[in-house]
GROMACS .gro file of C-alpha atoms in nm:
model
  219
    1MET     CA    1  19.120   4.514   1.888
    2ILE     CA    2  18.807   4.300   1.905
    3ASN     CA    3  18.596   4.120   1.647
    4ILE     CA    4  18.236   4.051   1.746
    5PRO     CA    5  17.972   3.900   1.514
    6MET     CA    6  17.713   4.169   1.440
    7ARG     CA    7  17.363   4.057   1.524
    8GLN     CA    8  17.147   4.077   1.213
    9THR     CA    9  16.844   4.188   1.413
   10GLY     CA   10  16.804   4.457   1.673
   11LYS     CA   11  16.882   4.824   1.688
   12HIS     CA   12  17.239   4.945   1.653
   13TYR     CA   13  17.350   5.307   1.691
   14TRP     CA   14  17.667   5.512   1.656
   15ILE     CA   15  17.754   5.858   1.785
   16SER     CA   16  18.077   6.053   1.821
   17ASP     CA   17  18.228   6.395   1.889
   18LEU     CA   18  17.987   6.522   2.152
   19HIS     CA   19  18.281   6.709   2.313
   20LEU     CA   20  18.098   6.719   2.644
   21PHE     CA   21  18.239   6.971   2.894
   22ALA     CA   22  18.371   7.195   2.617
   23ARG     CA   23  18.211   7.537   2.585
   24ARG     CA   24  18.148   7.496   2.215
   25SER     CA   25  17.960   7.166   2.256
   26ILE     CA   26  17.592   7.175   2.160
   27ALA     CA   27  17.535   6.816   2.275
   28ARG     CA   28  17.347   6.909   2.590
   29GLN     CA   29  17.031   6.992   2.397
   30TYR     CA   30  17.024   6.636   2.258
   31LEU     CA   31  17.111   6.437   2.570
   32ALA     CA   32  16.752   6.347   2.661
   33GLU     CA   33  16.694   6.209   2.311
   34PHE     CA   34  17.028   6.032   2.327
   35ARG     CA   35  16.942   5.856   2.653
   36ALA     CA   36  16.599   5.758   2.520
   37THR     CA   37  16.760   5.606   2.211
   38ALA     CA   38  17.012   5.415   2.420
   39ALA     CA   39  16.732   5.270   2.631
   40ARG     CA   40  16.582   5.096   2.326
   41ALA     CA   41  16.912   5.002   2.158
   42ASP     CA   42  17.080   4.662   2.144
   43ILE     CA   43  17.426   4.797   2.058
   44PHE     CA   44  17.547   5.154   2.098
   45VAL     CA   45  17.895   5.258   1.987
   46LEU     CA   46  18.035   5.578   2.138
   47GLY     CA   47  18.292   5.674   1.879
   48GLY     CA   48  18.540   5.897   2.055
   49ASP     CA   49  18.566   6.259   2.166
   50ILE     CA   50  18.251   6.203   2.366
   51PHE     CA   51  18.430   6.411   2.629
   52ASP     CA   52  18.678   6.692   2.583
   53PHE     CA   53  18.951   6.706   2.845
   54VAL     CA   54  19.160   6.955   2.648
   55TRP     CA   55  18.888   7.223   2.626
   56THR     CA   56  18.707   7.144   2.950
   57THR     CA   57  18.525   7.423   3.130
   58ARG     CA   58  18.543   7.238   3.463
   59GLY     CA   59  18.788   7.345   3.732
   60THR     CA   60  19.048   7.078   3.654
   61ILE     CA   61  19.102   6.791   3.412
   62ALA     CA   62  19.082   6.550   3.708
   63GLU     CA   63  18.737   6.686   3.793
   64THR     CA   64  18.635   6.643   3.430
   65VAL     CA   65  18.745   6.278   3.436
   66ASP     CA   66  18.529   6.217   3.744
   67GLN     CA   67  18.226   6.373   3.578
   68ALA     CA   68  18.286   6.183   3.254
   69VAL     CA   69  18.289   5.851   3.437
   70GLN     CA   70  17.975   5.948   3.629
   71TRP     CA   71  17.806   6.035   3.298
   72LEU     CA   72  17.894   5.693   3.156
   73GLU     CA   73  17.781   5.512   3.471
   74SER     CA   74  17.446   5.688   3.459
   75LEU     CA   75  17.404   5.605   3.088
   76ILE     CA   76  17.476   5.233   3.118
   77GLU     CA   77  17.259   5.201   3.428
   78HIS     CA   78  16.975   5.375   3.242
   79ALA     CA   79  16.998   5.123   2.955
   80PRO     CA   80  17.090   4.786   3.114
   81HIS     CA   81  16.984   4.584   2.808
   82CYS     CA   82  17.207   4.779   2.568
   83GLN     CA   83  17.567   4.678   2.503
   84PHE     CA   84  17.784   4.992   2.499
   85HIS     CA   85  18.120   5.010   2.321
   86PHE     CA   86  18.338   5.311   2.397
   87LEU     CA   87  18.609   5.403   2.144
   88LEU     CA   88  18.874   5.651   2.248
   89GLY     CA   89  18.918   5.971   2.051
   90ASN     CA   90  19.208   6.214   2.050
   91HIS     CA   91  19.029   6.452   2.291
   92ASP     CA   92  18.939   6.186   2.550
   93CYS     CA   93  19.248   5.966   2.519
   94TYR     CA   94  19.399   6.041   2.859
   95GLY     CA   95  19.576   5.794   3.087
   96PRO     CA   96  19.378   5.852   3.410
   97PHE     CA   97  19.052   5.831   3.213
   98VAL     CA   98  19.161   5.508   3.042
   99THR     CA   99  19.233   5.357   3.384
  100ARG     CA  100  18.880   5.444   3.493
  101LEU     CA  101  18.736   5.296   3.173
  102ALA     CA  102  18.906   4.964   3.247
  103LYS     CA  103  18.756   4.963   3.597
  104LEU     CA  104  18.413   5.044   3.457
  105GLN     CA  105  18.441   4.757   3.210
  106ASP     CA  106  18.519   4.521   3.498
  107SER     CA  107  18.218   4.634   3.698
  108ALA     CA  108  17.954   4.677   3.424
  109ALA     CA  109  17.852   4.377   3.215
  110ASN     CA  110  17.711   4.593   2.934
  111PHE     CA  111  18.017   4.814   2.882
  112CYS     CA  112  18.341   4.762   2.686
  113TRP     CA  113  18.607   5.009   2.581
  114HIS     CA  114  18.844   4.996   2.285
  115PRO     CA  115  19.156   5.207   2.227
  116PHE     CA  116  19.151   5.218   1.846
  117VAL     CA  117  18.919   4.985   1.654
  118LEU     CA  118  18.600   4.785   1.700
  119ARG     CA  119  18.496   4.522   1.446
  120LEU     CA  120  18.134   4.405   1.438
  121GLY     CA  121  18.073   4.159   1.155
  122ASP     CA  122  18.130   4.338   0.824
  123SER     CA  123  18.150   4.678   0.993
  124VAL     CA  124  18.447   4.859   1.145
  125PHE     CA  125  18.425   5.149   1.390
  126LEU     CA  126  18.711   5.387   1.468
  127HIS     CA  127  18.740   5.745   1.584
  128GLY     CA  128  18.889   5.876   1.260
  129ASP     CA  129  19.194   6.076   1.370
  130VAL     CA  130  19.404   5.842   1.155
  131ALA     CA  131  19.265   6.049   0.865
  132ASP     CA  132  19.469   6.353   0.972
  133ARG     CA  133  19.764   6.220   0.777
  134SER     CA  134  19.890   5.888   0.645
  135MET     CA  135  19.962   5.681   0.958
  136ASP     CA  136  20.013   5.321   1.053
  137ALA     CA  137  19.911   5.169   1.388
  138GLU     CA  138  20.242   5.250   1.558
  139GLN     CA  139  20.233   5.613   1.448
  140LEU     CA  140  19.875   5.658   1.563
  141ALA     CA  141  19.955   5.505   1.902
  142HIS     CA  142  20.257   5.736   1.939
  143ARG     CA  143  20.048   6.040   1.850
  144ARG     CA  144  19.778   5.945   2.099
  145ALA     CA  145  20.038   5.888   2.373
  146ARG     CA  146  20.119   6.258   2.372
  147HIS     CA  147  19.776   6.327   2.519
  148ASP     CA  148  19.891   6.194   2.855
  149GLN     CA  149  20.049   6.538   2.903
  150LEU     CA  150  19.723   6.726   2.869
  151GLU     CA  151  19.698   7.083   2.985
  152LYS     CA  152  19.375   7.273   3.026
  153LYS     CA  153  19.337   7.552   2.769
  154ALA     CA  154  19.358   7.910   2.890
  155PRO     CA  155  19.029   8.109   2.909
  156TRP     CA  156  19.133   8.345   2.628
  157LEU     CA  157  19.172   8.048   2.395
  158HIS     CA  158  18.813   7.944   2.469
  159THR     CA  159  18.699   8.292   2.370
  160LEU     CA  160  18.905   8.280   2.051
  161TYR     CA  161  18.759   7.939   1.963
  162ASP     CA  162  18.408   8.076   2.024
  163LEU     CA  163  18.475   8.342   1.763
  164VAL     CA  164  18.600   8.083   1.516
  165VAL     CA  165  18.282   7.878   1.567
  166ALA     CA  166  18.058   8.186   1.548
  167VAL     CA  167  18.179   8.272   1.198
  168ARG     CA  168  18.189   7.901   1.102
  169LEU     CA  169  18.557   7.907   1.008
  170HIS     CA  170  18.594   7.560   1.162
  171THR     CA  171  18.339   7.420   0.915
  172PHE     CA  172  18.514   7.561   0.608
  173ALA     CA  173  18.854   7.453   0.740
  174ALA     CA  174  18.732   7.096   0.797
  175MET     CA  175  18.597   7.074   0.442
  176LEU     CA  176  18.934   7.186   0.304
  177VAL     CA  177  19.147   6.963   0.529
  178TYR     CA  178  18.930   6.651   0.496
  179PRO     CA  179  18.827   6.593   0.133
  180LYS     CA  180  18.624   6.273   0.125
  181THR     CA  181  18.841   6.072  -0.113
  182LEU     CA  182  19.159   6.152   0.081
  183VAL     CA  183  18.994   6.059   0.412
  184ALA     CA  184  18.865   5.731   0.271
  185ARG     CA  185  19.205   5.643   0.125
  186ARG     CA  186  19.390   5.709   0.452
  187ILE     CA  187  19.140   5.516   0.664
  188LEU     CA  188  19.132   5.215   0.432
  189ARG     CA  189  19.513   5.209   0.413
  190TYR     CA  190  19.523   5.200   0.794
  191LEU     CA  191  19.258   4.926   0.811
  192ASP     CA  192  19.450   4.716   0.557
  193GLN     CA  193  19.764   4.756   0.768
  194ILE     CA  194  19.594   4.632   1.087
  195GLY     CA  195  19.418   4.340   0.916
  196HIS     CA  196  19.067   4.481   0.875
  197GLY     CA  197  19.070   4.581   0.508
  198CYS     CA  198  18.829   4.502   0.228
  199ALA     CA  199  18.979   4.157   0.178
  200THR     CA  200  18.839   4.057   0.519
  201GLY     CA  201  18.478   4.116   0.412
  202LEU     CA  202  18.465   4.477   0.523
  203GLN     CA  203  18.158   4.658   0.390
  204HIS     CA  204  18.097   4.952   0.620
  205VAL     CA  205  18.325   5.197   0.804
  206TYR     CA  206  18.197   5.431   1.074
  207PHE     CA  207  18.410   5.717   1.206
  208GLY     CA  208  18.392   6.073   1.334
  209HIS     CA  209  18.666   6.327   1.412
  210THR     CA  210  18.654   6.520   1.084
  211HIS     CA  211  18.315   6.684   1.152
  212VAL     CA  212  18.243   6.641   0.780
  213SER     CA  213  17.949   6.424   0.678
  214MET     CA  214  18.039   6.121   0.466
  215SER     CA  215  17.715   5.926   0.492
  216ASP     CA  216  17.684   5.653   0.225
  217PHE     CA  217  18.008   5.762   0.059
  218GLU     CA  218  18.155   5.481  -0.155
  219TYR     CA  219  18.525   5.459  -0.237
   0.00000   0.00000   0.00000
């Protein structure tokens, strides 16, 4: 956990859930715009599930980790004046990748990684998987720890998921599973528990994971 004063001037950006390396990801068509935005940013928060080791289309998960680190290295070298903050998500929380993130943080002055939460002034950033059910910090950490035993999904499961996406069942399911008020209540309960609730001056919460837009939602 880290608390950094948010600069009142400058350009700050947030993005999450690109699911790079997964077959269903549509992020590739936006990568040029993404890199151009990063080049003019002061702060850029990568909010988790930027990569997808579970649904990777690469030969192995180890190969995917290598390519993920190369992607990050290229990004931060392309935008040396931007401070990047990488938050882990449930799809890219994987021990060997975390080890590489720590090494990247040591070697790149404009890169930091965070396992769960980033606090910048009156804003908090988190991936959002704590909204799946009511969880405290210990329960979330235990749930994430299970991802160290990742296994690459079988090809037939990729095909099945493609069908789900094609008929947009995933969109309807997300809207049913993640009603806005319930999501807000679970996230704020978690933030209170870890000492970043409304009593600390919190005004803005940024998260992904649910794939349901909650822009400017007040609770």
